[in-house]
Short mmCIF file of C-alpha atoms in Angstrom, two decimals:
data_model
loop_
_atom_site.label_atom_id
_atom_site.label_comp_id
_atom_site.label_asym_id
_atom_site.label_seq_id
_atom_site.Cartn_x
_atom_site.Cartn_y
_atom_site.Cartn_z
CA UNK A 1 -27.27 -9.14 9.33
CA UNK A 2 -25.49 -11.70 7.52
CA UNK A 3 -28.06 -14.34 7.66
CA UNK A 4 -28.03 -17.49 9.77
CA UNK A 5 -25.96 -19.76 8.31
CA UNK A 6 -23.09 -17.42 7.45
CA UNK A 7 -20.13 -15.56 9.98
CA UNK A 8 -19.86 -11.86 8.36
CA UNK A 9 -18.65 -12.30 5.11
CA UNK A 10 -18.05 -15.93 5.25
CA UNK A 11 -14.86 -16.66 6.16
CA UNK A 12 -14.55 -17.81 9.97
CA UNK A 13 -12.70 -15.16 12.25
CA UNK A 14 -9.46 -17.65 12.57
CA UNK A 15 -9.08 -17.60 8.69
CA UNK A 16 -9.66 -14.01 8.68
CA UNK A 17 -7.02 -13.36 11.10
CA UNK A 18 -4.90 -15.17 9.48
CA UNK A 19 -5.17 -13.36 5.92
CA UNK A 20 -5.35 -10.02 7.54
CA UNK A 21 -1.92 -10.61 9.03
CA UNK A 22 -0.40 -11.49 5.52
CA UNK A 23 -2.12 -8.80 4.42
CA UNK A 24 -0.07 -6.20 7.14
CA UNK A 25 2.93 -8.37 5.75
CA UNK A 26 2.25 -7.61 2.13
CA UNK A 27 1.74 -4.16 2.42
CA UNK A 28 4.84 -3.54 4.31
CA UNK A 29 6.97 -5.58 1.91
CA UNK A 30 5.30 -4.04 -1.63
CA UNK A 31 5.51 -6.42 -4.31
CA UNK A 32 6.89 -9.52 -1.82
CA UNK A 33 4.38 -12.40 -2.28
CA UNK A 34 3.44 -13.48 1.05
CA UNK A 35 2.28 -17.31 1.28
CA UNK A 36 -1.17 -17.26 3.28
CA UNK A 37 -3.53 -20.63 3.91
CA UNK A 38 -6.07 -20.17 1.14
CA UNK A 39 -8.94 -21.79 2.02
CA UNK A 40 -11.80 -23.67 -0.14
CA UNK A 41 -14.64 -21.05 -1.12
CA UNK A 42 -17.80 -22.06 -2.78
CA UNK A 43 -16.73 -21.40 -5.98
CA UNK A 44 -14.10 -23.09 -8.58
CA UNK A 45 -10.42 -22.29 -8.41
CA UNK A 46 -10.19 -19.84 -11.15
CA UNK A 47 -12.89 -17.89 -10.43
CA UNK A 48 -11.45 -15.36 -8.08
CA UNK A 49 -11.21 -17.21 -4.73
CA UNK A 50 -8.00 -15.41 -3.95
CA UNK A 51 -9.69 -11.83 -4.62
CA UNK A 52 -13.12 -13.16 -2.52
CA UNK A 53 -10.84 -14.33 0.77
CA UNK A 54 -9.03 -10.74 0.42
CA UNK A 55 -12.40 -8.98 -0.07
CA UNK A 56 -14.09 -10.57 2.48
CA UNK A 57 -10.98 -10.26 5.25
CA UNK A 58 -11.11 -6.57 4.42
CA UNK A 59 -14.79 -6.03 4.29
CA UNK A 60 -16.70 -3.85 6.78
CA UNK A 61 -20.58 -3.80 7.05
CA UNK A 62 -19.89 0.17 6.00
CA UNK A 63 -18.13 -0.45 3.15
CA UNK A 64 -19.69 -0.09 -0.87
CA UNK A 65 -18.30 -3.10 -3.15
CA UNK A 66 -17.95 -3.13 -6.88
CA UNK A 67 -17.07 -6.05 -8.84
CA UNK A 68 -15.99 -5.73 -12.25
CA UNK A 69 -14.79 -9.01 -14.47
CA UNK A 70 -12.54 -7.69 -17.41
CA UNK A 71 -14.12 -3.68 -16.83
CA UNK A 72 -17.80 -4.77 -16.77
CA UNK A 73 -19.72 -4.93 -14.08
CA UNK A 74 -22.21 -7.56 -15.41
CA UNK A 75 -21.05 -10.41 -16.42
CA UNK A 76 -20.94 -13.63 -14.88
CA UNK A 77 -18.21 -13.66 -12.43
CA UNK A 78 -18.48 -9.93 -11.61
CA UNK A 79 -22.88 -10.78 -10.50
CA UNK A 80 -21.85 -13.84 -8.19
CA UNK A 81 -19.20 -12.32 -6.61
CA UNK A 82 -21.71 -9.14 -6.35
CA UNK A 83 -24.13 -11.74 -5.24
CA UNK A 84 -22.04 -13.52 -2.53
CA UNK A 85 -21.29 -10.66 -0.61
CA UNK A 86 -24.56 -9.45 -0.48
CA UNK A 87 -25.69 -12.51 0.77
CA UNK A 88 -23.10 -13.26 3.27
CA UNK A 89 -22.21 -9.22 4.75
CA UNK A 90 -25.23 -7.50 3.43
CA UNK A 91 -23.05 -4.67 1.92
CA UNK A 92 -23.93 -2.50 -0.49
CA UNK A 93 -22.82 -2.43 -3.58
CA UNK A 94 -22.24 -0.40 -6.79
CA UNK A 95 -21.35 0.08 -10.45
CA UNK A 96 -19.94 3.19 -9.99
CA UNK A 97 -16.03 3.49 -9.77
CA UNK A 98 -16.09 6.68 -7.73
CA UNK A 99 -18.55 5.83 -5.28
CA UNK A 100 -16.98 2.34 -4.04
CA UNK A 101 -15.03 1.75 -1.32
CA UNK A 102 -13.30 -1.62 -2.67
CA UNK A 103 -13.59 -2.77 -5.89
CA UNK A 104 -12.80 -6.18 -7.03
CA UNK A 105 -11.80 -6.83 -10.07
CA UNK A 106 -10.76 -9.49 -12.42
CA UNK A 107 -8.23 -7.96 -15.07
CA UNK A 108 -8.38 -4.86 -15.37
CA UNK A 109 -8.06 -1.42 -13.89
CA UNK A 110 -11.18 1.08 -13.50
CA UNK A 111 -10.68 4.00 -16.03
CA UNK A 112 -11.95 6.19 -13.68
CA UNK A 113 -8.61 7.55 -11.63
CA UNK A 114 -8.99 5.95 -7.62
CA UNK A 115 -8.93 7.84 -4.97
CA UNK A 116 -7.06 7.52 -1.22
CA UNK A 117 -8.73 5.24 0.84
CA UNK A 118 -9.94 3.15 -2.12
CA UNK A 119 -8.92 -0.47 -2.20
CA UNK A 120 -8.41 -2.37 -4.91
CA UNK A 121 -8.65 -6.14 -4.87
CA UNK A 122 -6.93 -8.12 -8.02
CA UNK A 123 -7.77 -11.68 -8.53
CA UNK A 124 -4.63 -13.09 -9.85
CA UNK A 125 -4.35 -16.74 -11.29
CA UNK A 126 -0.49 -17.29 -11.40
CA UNK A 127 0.82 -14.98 -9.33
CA UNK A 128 4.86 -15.72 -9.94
CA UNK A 129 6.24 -13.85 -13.08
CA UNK A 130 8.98 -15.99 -13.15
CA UNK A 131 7.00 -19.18 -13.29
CA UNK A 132 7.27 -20.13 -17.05
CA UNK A 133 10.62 -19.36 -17.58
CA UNK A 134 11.88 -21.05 -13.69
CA UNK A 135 8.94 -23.95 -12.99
CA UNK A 136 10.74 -24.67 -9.65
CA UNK A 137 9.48 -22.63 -6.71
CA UNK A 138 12.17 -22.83 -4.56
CA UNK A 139 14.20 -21.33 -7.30
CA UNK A 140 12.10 -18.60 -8.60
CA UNK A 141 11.78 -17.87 -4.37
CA UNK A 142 15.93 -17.50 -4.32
CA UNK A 143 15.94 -15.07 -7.56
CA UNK A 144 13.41 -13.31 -5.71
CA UNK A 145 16.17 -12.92 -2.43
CA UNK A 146 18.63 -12.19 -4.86
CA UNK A 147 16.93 -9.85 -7.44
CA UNK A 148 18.23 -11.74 -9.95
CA UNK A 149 15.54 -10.83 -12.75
CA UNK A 150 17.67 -11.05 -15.95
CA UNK A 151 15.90 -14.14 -17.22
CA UNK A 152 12.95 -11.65 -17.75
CA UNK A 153 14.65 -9.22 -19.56
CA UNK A 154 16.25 -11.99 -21.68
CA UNK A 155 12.76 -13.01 -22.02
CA UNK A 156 12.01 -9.40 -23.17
CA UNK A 157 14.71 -9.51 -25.49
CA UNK A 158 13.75 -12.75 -27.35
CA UNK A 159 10.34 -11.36 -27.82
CA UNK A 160 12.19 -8.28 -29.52
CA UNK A 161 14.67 -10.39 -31.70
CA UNK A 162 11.41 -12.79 -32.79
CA UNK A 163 8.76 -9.94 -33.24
CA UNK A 164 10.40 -7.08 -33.21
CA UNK A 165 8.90 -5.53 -30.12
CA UNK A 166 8.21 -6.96 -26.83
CA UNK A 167 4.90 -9.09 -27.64
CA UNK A 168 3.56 -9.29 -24.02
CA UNK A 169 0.57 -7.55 -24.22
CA UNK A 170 -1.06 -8.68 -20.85
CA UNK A 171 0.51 -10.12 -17.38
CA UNK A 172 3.60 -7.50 -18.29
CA UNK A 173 6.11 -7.75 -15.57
CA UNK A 174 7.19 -4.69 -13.22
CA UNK A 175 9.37 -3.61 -10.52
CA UNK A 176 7.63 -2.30 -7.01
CA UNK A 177 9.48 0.22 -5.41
CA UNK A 178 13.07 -0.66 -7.17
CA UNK A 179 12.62 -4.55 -5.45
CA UNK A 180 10.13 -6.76 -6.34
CA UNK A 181 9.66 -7.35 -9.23
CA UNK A 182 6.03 -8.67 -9.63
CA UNK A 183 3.31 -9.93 -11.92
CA UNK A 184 0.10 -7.27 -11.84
CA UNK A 185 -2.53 -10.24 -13.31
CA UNK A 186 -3.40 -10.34 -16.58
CA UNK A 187 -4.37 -6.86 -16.60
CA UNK A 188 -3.47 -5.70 -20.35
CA UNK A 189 -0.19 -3.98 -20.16
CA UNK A 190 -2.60 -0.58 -21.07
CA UNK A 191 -3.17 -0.32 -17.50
CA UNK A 192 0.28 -0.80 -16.45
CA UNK A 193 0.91 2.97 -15.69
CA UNK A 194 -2.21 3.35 -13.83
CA UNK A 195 -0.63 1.17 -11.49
CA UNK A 196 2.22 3.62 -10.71
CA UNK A 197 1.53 6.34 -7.65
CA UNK A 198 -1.99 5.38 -7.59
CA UNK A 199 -3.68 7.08 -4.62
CA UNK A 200 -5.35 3.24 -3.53
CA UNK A 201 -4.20 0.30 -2.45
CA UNK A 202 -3.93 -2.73 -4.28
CA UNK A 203 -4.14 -5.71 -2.92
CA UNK A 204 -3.49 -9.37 -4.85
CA UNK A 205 -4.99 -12.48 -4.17
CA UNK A 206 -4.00 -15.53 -5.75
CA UNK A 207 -6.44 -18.53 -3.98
CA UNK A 208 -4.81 -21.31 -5.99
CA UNK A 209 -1.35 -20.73 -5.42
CA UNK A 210 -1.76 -19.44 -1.95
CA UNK A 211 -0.11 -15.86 -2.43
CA UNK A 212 -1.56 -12.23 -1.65
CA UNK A 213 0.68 -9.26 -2.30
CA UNK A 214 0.14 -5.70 -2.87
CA UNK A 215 0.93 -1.85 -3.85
CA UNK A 216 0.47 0.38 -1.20
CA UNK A 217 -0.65 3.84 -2.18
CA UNK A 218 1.72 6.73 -4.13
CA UNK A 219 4.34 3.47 -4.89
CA UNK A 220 6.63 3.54 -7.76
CA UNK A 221 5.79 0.51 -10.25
CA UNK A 222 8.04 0.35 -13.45
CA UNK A 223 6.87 -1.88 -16.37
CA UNK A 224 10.38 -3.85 -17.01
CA UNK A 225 11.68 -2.49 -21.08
CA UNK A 226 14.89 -1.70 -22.40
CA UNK A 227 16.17 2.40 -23.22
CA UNK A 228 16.15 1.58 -26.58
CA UNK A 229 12.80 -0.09 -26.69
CA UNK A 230 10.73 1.48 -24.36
CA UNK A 231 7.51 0.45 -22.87
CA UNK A 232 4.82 1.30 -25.03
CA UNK A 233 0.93 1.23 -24.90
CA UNK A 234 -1.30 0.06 -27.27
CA UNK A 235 -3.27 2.35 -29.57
CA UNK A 236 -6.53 1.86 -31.31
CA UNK A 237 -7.40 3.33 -34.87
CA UNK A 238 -10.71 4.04 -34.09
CA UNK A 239 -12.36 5.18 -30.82
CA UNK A 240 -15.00 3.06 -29.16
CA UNK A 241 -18.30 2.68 -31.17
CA UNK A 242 -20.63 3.06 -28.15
CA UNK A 243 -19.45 6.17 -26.48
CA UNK A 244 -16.60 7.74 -28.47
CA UNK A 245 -13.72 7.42 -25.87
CA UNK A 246 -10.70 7.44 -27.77
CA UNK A 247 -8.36 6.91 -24.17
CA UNK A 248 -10.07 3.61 -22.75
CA UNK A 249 -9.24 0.46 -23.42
CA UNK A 250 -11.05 -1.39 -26.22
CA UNK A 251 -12.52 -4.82 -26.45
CA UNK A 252 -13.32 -6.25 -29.97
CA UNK A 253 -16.59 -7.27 -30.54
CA UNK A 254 -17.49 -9.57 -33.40
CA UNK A 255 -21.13 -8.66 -34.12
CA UNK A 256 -22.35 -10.83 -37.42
CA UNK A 257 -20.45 -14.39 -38.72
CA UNK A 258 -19.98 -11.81 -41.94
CA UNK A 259 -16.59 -10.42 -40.58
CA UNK A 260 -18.40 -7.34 -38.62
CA UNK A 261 -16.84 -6.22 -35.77
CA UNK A 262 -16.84 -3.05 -33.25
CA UNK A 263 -14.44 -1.88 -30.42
CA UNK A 264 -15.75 -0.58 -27.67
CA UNK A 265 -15.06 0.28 -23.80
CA UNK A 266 -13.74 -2.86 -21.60
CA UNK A 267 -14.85 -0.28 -18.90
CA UNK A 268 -18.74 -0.34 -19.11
CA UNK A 269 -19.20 2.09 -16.12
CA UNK A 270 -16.74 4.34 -17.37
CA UNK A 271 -18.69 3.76 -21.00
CA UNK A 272 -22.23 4.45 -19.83
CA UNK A 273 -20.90 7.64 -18.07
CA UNK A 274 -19.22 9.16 -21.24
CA UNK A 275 -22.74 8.19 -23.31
CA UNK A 276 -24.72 10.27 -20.27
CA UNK A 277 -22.31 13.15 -20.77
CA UNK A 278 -22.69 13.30 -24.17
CA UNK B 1 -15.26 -11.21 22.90
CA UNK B 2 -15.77 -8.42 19.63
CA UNK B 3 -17.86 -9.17 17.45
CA UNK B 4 -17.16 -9.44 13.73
CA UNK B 5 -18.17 -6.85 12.38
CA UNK B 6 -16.09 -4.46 14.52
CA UNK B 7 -12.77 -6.85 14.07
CA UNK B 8 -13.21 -5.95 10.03
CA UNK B 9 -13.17 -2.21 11.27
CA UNK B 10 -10.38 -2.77 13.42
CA UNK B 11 -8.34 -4.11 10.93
CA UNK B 12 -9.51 -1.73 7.94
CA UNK B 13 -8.02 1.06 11.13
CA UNK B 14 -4.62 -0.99 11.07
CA UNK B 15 -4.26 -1.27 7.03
CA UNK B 16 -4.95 2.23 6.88
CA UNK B 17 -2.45 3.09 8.84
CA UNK B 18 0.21 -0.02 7.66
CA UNK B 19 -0.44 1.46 3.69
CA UNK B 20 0.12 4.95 5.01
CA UNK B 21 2.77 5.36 6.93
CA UNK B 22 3.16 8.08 9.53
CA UNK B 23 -0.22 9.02 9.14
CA UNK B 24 -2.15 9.44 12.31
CA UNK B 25 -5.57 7.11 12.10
CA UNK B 26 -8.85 7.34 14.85
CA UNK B 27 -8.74 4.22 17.02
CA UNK B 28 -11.81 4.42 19.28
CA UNK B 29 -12.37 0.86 19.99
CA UNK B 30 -13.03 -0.45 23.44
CA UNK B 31 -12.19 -3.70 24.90
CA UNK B 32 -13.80 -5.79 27.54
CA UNK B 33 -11.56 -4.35 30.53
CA UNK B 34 -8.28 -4.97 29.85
CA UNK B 35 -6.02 -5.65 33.30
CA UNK B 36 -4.06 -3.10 34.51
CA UNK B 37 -0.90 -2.45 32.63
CA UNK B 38 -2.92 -3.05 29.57
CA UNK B 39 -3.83 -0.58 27.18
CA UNK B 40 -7.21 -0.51 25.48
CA UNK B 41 -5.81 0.22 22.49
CA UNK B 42 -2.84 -2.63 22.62
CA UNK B 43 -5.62 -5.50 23.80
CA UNK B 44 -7.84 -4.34 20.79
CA UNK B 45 -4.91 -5.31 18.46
CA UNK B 46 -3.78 -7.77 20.22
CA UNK B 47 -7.61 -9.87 20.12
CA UNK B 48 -8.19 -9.12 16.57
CA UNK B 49 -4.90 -10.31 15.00
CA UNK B 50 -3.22 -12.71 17.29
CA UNK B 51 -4.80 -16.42 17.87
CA UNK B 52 -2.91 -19.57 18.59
CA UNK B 53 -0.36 -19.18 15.30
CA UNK B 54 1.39 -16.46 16.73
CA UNK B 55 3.22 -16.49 19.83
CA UNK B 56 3.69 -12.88 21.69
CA UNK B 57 6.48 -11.19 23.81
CA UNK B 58 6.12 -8.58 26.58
CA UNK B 59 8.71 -6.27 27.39
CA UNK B 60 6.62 -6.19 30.36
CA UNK B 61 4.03 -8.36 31.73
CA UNK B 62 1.95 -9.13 34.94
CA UNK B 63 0.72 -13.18 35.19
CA UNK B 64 -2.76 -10.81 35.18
CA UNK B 65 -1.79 -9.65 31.56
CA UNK B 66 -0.60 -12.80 30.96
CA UNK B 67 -3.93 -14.53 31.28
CA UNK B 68 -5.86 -12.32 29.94
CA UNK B 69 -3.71 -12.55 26.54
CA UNK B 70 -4.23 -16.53 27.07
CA UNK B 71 -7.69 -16.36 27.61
CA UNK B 72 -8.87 -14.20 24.84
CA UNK B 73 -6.60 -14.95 22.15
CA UNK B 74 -4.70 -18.92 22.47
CA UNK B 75 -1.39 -16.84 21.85
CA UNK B 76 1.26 -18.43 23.62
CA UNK B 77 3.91 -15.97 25.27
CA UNK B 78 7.54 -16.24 24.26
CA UNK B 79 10.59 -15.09 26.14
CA UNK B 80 12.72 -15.44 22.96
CA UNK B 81 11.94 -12.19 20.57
CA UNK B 82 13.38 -14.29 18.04
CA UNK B 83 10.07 -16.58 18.07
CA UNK B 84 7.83 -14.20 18.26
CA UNK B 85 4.76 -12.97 15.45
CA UNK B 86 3.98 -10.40 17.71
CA UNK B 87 5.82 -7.79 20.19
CA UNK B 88 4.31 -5.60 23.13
CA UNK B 89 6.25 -2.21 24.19
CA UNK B 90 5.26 -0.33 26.65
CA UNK B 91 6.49 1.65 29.75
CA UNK B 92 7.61 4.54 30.68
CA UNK B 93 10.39 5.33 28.19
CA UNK B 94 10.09 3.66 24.76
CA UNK B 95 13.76 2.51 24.40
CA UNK B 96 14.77 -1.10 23.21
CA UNK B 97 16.79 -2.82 20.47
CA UNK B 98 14.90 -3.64 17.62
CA UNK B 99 17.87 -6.12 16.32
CA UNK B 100 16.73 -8.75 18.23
CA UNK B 101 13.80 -9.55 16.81
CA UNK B 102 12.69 -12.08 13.91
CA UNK B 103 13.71 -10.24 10.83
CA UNK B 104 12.71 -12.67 8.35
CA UNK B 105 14.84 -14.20 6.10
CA UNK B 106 15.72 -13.34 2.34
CA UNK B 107 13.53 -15.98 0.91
CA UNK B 108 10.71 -15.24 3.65
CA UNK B 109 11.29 -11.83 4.58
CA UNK B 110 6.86 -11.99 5.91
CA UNK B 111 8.49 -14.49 9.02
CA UNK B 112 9.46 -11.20 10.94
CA UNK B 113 8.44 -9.68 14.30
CA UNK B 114 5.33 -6.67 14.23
CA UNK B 115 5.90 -4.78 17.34
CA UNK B 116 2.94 -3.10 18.32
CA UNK B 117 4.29 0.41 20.99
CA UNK B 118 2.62 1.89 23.59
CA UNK B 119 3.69 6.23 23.81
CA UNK B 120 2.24 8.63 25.29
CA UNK B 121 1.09 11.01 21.91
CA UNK B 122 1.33 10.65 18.49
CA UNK B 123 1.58 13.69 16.44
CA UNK B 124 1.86 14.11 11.97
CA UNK B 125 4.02 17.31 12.81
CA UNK B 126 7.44 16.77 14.44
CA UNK B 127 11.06 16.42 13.74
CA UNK B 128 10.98 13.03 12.20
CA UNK B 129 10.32 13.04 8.82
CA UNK B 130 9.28 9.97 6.62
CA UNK B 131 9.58 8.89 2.66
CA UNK B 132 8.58 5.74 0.85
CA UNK B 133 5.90 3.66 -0.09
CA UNK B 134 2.50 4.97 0.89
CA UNK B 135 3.20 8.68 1.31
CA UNK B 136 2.96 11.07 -1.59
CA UNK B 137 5.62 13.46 -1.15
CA UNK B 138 7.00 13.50 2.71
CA UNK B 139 5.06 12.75 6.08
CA UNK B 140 6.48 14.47 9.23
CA UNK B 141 5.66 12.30 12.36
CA UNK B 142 6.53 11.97 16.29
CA UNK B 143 6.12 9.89 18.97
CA UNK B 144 6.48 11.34 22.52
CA UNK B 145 8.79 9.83 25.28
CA UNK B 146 10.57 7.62 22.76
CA UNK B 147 14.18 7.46 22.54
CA UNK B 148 16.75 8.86 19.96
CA UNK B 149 19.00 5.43 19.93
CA UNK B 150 15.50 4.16 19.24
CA UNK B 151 14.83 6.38 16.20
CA UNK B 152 18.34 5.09 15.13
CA UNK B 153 17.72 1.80 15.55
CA UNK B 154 14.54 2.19 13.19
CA UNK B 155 16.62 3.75 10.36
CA UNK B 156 18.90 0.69 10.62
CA UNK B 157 15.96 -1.14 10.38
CA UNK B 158 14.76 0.55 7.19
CA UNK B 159 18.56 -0.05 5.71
CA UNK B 160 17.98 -3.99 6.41
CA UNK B 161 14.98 -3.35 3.79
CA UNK B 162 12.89 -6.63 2.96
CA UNK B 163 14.40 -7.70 6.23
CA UNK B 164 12.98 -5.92 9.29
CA UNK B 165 10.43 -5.41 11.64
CA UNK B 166 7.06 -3.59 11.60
CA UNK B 167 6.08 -1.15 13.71
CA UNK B 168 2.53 0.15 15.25
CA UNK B 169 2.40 2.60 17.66
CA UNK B 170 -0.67 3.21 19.47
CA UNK B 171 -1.86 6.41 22.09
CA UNK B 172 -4.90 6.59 23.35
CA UNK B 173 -7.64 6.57 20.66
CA UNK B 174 -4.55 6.97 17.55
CA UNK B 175 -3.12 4.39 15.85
CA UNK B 176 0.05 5.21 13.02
CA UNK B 177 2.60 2.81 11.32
CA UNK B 178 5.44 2.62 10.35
CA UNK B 179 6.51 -0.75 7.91
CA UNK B 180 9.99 -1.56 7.26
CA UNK B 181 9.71 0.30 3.87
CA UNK B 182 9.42 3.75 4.87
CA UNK B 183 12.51 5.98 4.79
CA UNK B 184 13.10 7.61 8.65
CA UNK B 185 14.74 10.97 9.00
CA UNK B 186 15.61 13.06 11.64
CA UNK B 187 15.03 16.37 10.73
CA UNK B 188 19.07 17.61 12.36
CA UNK B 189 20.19 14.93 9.47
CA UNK B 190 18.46 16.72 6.44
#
């Protein structure tokens, strides 16, 4: 099945033992960043190896994978990482959002609402949302014991006394269940709602700095703001020039060195589907 | 020995039922003959997440058990429930303390026992009813022949919340969960 050089899905069955229990761990701690032996892949840090070792721990020979890198499924990091698991587990993929059992992705979150028994694997770069305001790790690990997130909202604040509004547009901090509070990848803050009471479960792998956490299905996640500035999504003045969405999230395209530009769906499966229906 | 393909569907079994609590799952695995005093269902969990990182204790035990555990997994056995990754309930009556157990600390709160318990049935409808991460609305759930100072003992353990154990009861061919984040309720309380 998976070829003669390779266990199932790569990883040896010690390794995957070992991330499947911080896996358990994560799950039943939501938001709690549990430190796991990340091992080398054959790939460059950066480039999802903390999404691939959660992937391939959870991985079944039944399963249907999707891999999307900032919505579409076709670009560079989204076709290796498509690529790798076919070669190592055989499994079969997809670009569809509703037909896949896990979905990897790298920044963003499918348009297309999840269903139970989805999983959703995030490859996250830094996973501590504290880390460039507290460099130390044993200290952002103690504000973490003692909840003590107020350098974030001061953070917040600055951004609103500077700007005028809070200016974090991706990476935008949350609570998990009224605890943790966590760091959801650089996922624009646009899909920071779709995080709350999602039917799947999400599941965070950071290979670099050695962390995996995760959102368990139908779990409360609250984007940090203040009552008087409340959290707010970004709006676009046009809808996307491909397929006419005006709900998805829009990249910006520059299409001539004349100033031309378009916006259209980050999403592409969600994109093509809209253009079919049409 | 399983091989690895049916670990990752053992393990997909036990996330399914650690990210939805209460919730009754289909565990129809079958290991290599277990020794006697060994569940199926407990050795199945037992040789696809322990290994030589996590050391086990029995509530009971035979040196058969024992060496079986030894054998197929490297796992050494602990007497101290303070030490140990992994914890195996089982008898006639489920009723034990959960308190003394590794509960992880504030700035670790992952370092904590998962005690996997052998009952006799599991059942979604009952007088125990659960809230919290993972379940939509409410999930009633029961466990036959386990004790009400236990059931009281898991509501302190959801108050200790990140501290705490984690819970995974097994029957024959079910599997359910219940992490230290759900909400326990017994239904004379509501």
């Amino acid at each position: 099945m998976s070829g003669p050089h390779y266990n199932f899905a790569y990883l040896n069955e010690q390794t995957k033992r070992m991330i499947r229990r911080a896996i358990l761990k994560a799950v039943a701690i939501p938001g709690y960043q549990v430190p796991f032996a990340a091992r080398e892949m054959p790939m460059p840090l950066g480039w999802g190896t903390g999404g691939v070792q959660v992937t391939a721990a959870c991985l079944t020979a039944e399963d249907t994978l999707k891999v999307i890198d900032q919505g579409a499924d076709d670009t560079t990091n989204a076709v290796s990482i498509r690529k790798f698991f076919v070669k190592t587990a055989n499994v079969a993929t997809t670009e569809q959002t509703e037909e896949a059992t896990i979905i990897q992705t790298r920044h963003r979150f499918p348009e297309t609402p999840l269903k139970e028994n989805q999983i959703l694997v995030y490859q996250v770069p830094i996973p501590e949302p504290l880390r460039f305001l507290e460099p130390r790790e044993t200290e952002t690990r103690k504000m973490h014991a003692l909840e003590e997130y107020g350098v974030m909202h001061v953070k917040l604040y600055e951004d609103i006394s500077r700007f005028g509004e809070i200016a974090t547009a991706y990476a935008y901090p949350a609570l998990v269940n009224d605890r943790y509070m966590f760091d959801p990848s650089p996922i624009p803050k646009f899909d920071n709602p779709k995080l709350d009471q999602s039917p799947a479960l999400q599941l965070f792998g950071a290979g670099r700095e050695k962390r995996i956490y995760a959102i368990p299905p139908y779990t409360k996640v609250k984007s940090l703001d203040f009552e008087d500035y409340p959290f707010t999504l970004p709006t676009w003045e046009k809808p996307c020039a491909i397929c006419g969405s005006k709900t998805s999230y829009l990249d910006e395209i520059l299409t001539d060195d004349q100033g031309g530009r378009m916006f259209v769906c980050s999403d592409t499966d969600y994109c093509r589907k809209n253009q079919v229906a049409k | 020995m399983i091989e690895s393909q049916a670990k990752a569907l053992i393990f997909r079994s036990v996330l399914c039922a650690m990210s939805q609590p209460g919730r009754i799952v289909d565990f129809n695995f079958q290991m290599p003959s277990p020794p006697k005093g060994l569940s199926s269902e407990i050795a199945t969990l037992l040789l696809t997440l322990c290994d030589f990182q996590t050391p086990i204790w029995m509530k009971s035990s035979t040196p058969e058990i024992d060496k079986y555990i030894k054998f197929h997994t490297a796992a050494p056995i602990t007497t101290r429930k303070k030490n140990a990754a992994f914890a195996v309930v089982s008898g006639p009556d489920v009723d034990f303390s959960l308190s003394g157990f590794a509960q992880g600390t504030h700035e670790y709160p992952d370092r904590s026992t998962t005690i996997l318990v052998q009952v006799d049935h599991l059942q979604d409808k009952g007088n125990i009813y659960l809230t919290g991460p993972g379940i939509a609305e409410t999930q009633t759930f029961d466990a036959k022949n386990v004790s009400k100072n236990f059931w009281t003992d898991v509501i302190a353990n959801h108050a200790n919340y990140p501290l705490g154990v984690d819970l995974i009861f097994v029957a024959a061919m079910k599997l359910a969960a219940l992490p230290r984040s759900t909400h326990v309720k017994i239904k004379e309380q509501l």
